[in-house]
Short mmCIF file of C-alpha atoms in Angstrom, two decimals:
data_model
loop_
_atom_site.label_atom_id
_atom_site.label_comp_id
_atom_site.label_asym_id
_atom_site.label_seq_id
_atom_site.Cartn_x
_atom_site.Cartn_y
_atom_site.Cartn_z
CA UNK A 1 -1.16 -7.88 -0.43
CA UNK A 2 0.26 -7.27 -3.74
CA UNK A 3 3.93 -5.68 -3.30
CA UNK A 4 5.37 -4.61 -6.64
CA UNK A 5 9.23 -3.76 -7.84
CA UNK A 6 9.25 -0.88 -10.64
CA UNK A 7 11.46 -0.32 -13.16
CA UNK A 8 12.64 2.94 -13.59
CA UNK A 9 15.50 2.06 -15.73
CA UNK A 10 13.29 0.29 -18.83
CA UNK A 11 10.10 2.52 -17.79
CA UNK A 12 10.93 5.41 -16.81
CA UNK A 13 8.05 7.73 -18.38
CA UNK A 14 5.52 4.83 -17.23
CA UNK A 15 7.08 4.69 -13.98
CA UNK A 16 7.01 8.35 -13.26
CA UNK A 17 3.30 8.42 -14.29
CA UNK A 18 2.40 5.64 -12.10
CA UNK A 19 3.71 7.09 -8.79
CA UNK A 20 2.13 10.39 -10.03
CA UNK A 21 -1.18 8.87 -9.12
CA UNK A 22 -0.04 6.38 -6.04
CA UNK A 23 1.40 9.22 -4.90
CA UNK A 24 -1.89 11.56 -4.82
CA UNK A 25 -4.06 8.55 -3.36
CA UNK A 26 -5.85 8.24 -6.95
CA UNK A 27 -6.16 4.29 -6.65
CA UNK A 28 -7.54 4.37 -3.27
CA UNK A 29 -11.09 4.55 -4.21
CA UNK A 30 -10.24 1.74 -7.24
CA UNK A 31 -11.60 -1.41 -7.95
CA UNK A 32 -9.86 -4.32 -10.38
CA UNK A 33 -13.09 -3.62 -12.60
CA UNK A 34 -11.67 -6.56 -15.36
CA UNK A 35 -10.69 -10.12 -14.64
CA UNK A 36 -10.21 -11.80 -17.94
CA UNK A 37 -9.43 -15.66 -16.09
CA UNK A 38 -5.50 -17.15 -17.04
CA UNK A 39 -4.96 -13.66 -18.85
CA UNK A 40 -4.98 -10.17 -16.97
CA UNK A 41 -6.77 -8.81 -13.94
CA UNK A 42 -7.44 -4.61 -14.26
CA UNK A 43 -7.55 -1.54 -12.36
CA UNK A 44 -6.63 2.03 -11.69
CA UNK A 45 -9.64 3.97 -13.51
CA UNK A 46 -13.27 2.94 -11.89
CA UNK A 47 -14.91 2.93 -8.58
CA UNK A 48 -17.97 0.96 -7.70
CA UNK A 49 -21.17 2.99 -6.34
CA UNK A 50 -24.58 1.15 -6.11
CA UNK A 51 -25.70 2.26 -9.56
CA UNK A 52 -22.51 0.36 -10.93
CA UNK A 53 -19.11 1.11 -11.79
CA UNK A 54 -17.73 4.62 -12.30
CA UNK A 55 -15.18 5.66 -14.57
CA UNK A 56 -12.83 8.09 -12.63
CA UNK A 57 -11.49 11.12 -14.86
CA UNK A 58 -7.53 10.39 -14.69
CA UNK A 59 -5.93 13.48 -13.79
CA UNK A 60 -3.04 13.87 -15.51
CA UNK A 61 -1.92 13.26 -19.85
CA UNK A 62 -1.63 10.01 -21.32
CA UNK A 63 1.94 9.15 -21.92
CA UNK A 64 4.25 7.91 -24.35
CA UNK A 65 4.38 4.35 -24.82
CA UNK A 66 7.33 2.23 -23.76
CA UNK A 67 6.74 -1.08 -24.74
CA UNK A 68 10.24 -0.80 -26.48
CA UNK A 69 12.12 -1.58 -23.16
CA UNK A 70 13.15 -5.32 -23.26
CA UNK A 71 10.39 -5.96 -20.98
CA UNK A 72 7.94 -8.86 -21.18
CA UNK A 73 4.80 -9.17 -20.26
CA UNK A 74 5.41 -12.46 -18.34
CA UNK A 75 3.21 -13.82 -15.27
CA UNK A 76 3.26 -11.50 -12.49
CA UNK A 77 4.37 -8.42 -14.54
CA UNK A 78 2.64 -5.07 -14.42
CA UNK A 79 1.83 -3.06 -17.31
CA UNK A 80 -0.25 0.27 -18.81
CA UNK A 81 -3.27 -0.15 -19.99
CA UNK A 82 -4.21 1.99 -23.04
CA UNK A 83 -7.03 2.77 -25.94
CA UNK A 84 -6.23 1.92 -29.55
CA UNK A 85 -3.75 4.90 -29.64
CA UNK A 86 -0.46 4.04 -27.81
CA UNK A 87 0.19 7.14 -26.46
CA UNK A 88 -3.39 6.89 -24.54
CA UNK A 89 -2.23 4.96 -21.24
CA UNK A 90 -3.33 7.49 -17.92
CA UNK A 91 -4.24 5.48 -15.02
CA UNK A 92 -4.59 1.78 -16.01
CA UNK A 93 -2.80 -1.13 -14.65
CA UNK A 94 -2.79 -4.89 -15.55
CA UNK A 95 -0.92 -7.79 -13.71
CA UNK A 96 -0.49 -10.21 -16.68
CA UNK A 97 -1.84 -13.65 -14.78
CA UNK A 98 0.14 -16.12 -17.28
CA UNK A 99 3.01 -14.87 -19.55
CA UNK A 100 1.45 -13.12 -22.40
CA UNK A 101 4.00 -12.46 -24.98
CA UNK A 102 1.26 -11.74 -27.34
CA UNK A 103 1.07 -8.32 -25.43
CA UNK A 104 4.63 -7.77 -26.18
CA UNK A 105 6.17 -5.05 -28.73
CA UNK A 106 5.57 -6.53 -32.65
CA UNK A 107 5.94 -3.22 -34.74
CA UNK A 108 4.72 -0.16 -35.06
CA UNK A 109 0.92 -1.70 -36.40
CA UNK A 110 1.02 -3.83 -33.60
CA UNK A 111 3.11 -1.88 -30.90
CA UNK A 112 1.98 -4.00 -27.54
CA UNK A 113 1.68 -2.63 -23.53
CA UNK A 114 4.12 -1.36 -21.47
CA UNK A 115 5.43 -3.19 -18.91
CA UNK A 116 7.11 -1.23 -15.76
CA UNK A 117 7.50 -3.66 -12.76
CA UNK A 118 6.89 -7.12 -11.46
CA UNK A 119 5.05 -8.56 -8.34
CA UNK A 120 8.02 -9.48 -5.80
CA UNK A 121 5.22 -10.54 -3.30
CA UNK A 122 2.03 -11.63 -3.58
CA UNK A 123 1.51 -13.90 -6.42
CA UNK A 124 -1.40 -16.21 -4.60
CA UNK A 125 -3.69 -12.39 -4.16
CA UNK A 126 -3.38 -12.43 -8.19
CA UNK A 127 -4.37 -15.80 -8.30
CA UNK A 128 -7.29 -15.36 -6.17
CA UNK A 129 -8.48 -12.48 -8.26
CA UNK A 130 -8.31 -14.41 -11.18
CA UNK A 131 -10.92 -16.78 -10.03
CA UNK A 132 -13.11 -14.69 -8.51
CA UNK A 133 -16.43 -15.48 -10.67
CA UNK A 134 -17.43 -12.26 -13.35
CA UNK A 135 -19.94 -11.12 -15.43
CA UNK A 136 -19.45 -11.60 -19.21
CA UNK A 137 -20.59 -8.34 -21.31
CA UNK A 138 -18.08 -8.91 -24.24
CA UNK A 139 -14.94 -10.40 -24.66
CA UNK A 140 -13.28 -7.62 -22.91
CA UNK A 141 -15.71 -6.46 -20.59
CA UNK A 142 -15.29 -9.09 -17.55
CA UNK A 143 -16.49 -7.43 -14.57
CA UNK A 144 -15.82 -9.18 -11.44
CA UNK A 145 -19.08 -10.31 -9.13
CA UNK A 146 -17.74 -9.65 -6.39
CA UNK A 147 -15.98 -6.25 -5.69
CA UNK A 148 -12.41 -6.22 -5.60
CA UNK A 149 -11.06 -3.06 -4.37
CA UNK A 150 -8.17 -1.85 -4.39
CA UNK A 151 -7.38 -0.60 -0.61
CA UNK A 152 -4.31 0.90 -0.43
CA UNK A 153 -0.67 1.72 -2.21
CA UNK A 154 1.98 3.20 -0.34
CA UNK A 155 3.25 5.95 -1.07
CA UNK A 156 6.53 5.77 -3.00
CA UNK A 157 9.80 7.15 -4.14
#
């Protein structure tokens, strides 16, 4: 188990959106569908099927980016995961596996992810996930071998 704490006060926007889609089961059906080893481990938009992975449609608008909020993205940290465009994160997570500052606000050229919670429980699950072995397609396409699925988030408040 991975239990999480969110943070409503520096995310609030991000938070909202998140529990939008714990709250209607969208993750359920999920698998972490990138593992990138000592940096992040990914999830909240595919499913797996026997003719590969699936991109699910995310069902609600992408949302303003709030990487602006004095969070870090330090080890064991959740964030938004987002296109080129920062107003483009829907569905995607990442649990930052080591602290990547790098992934932190810059400016507005370089404007960083959104961090909206920490892991409170369950550090040695995202340690396990980061060595499960992968499949290389690019340097950010690192699909894990082995399915990890995401079985279950409670609904929250």
């Amino acid at each position: 188990d991975i239990d999480v704490g969110l943070d409503r006060t520096h995310a609030p926007i991000t938070v909202d959106n998140f529990l939008k889609y714990v709250n209607d089961g969208f993750y359920k059906t999920t698998v972490f569908h990138r593992v990138i080893k000592s940096f992040v481990i990914q999830g909240g938009g595919y499913t797996h099927t026997a003719a590969g992975l699936i991109e699910k449609t995310p069902t609600y608008a992408p949302i303003t980016l709030e990487s602006q909020n004095g969070l870090s993205n330090l080890r064991g940290t959740i964030a938004m995961a987002r296109r080129s465009d920062p107003d483009s994160a829907t569905s995607q997570f990442f649990f930052n596996v080591n602290d990547n500052t790098s992934l932190d606000y810059q400016s507005a050229a370089n404007p960083g992810y959104a961090v909206f919670g920490r892991i409170i429980s369950g550090l040695p699950t995202l340690d396990a996930i980061n060595v499960v072995p992968t499949y290389t397609y690019s340097s950010t396409d690192i699909e894990p071998r082995t399915e990890v699925l995401v079985y279950w988030m409670q609904r929250l408040k």
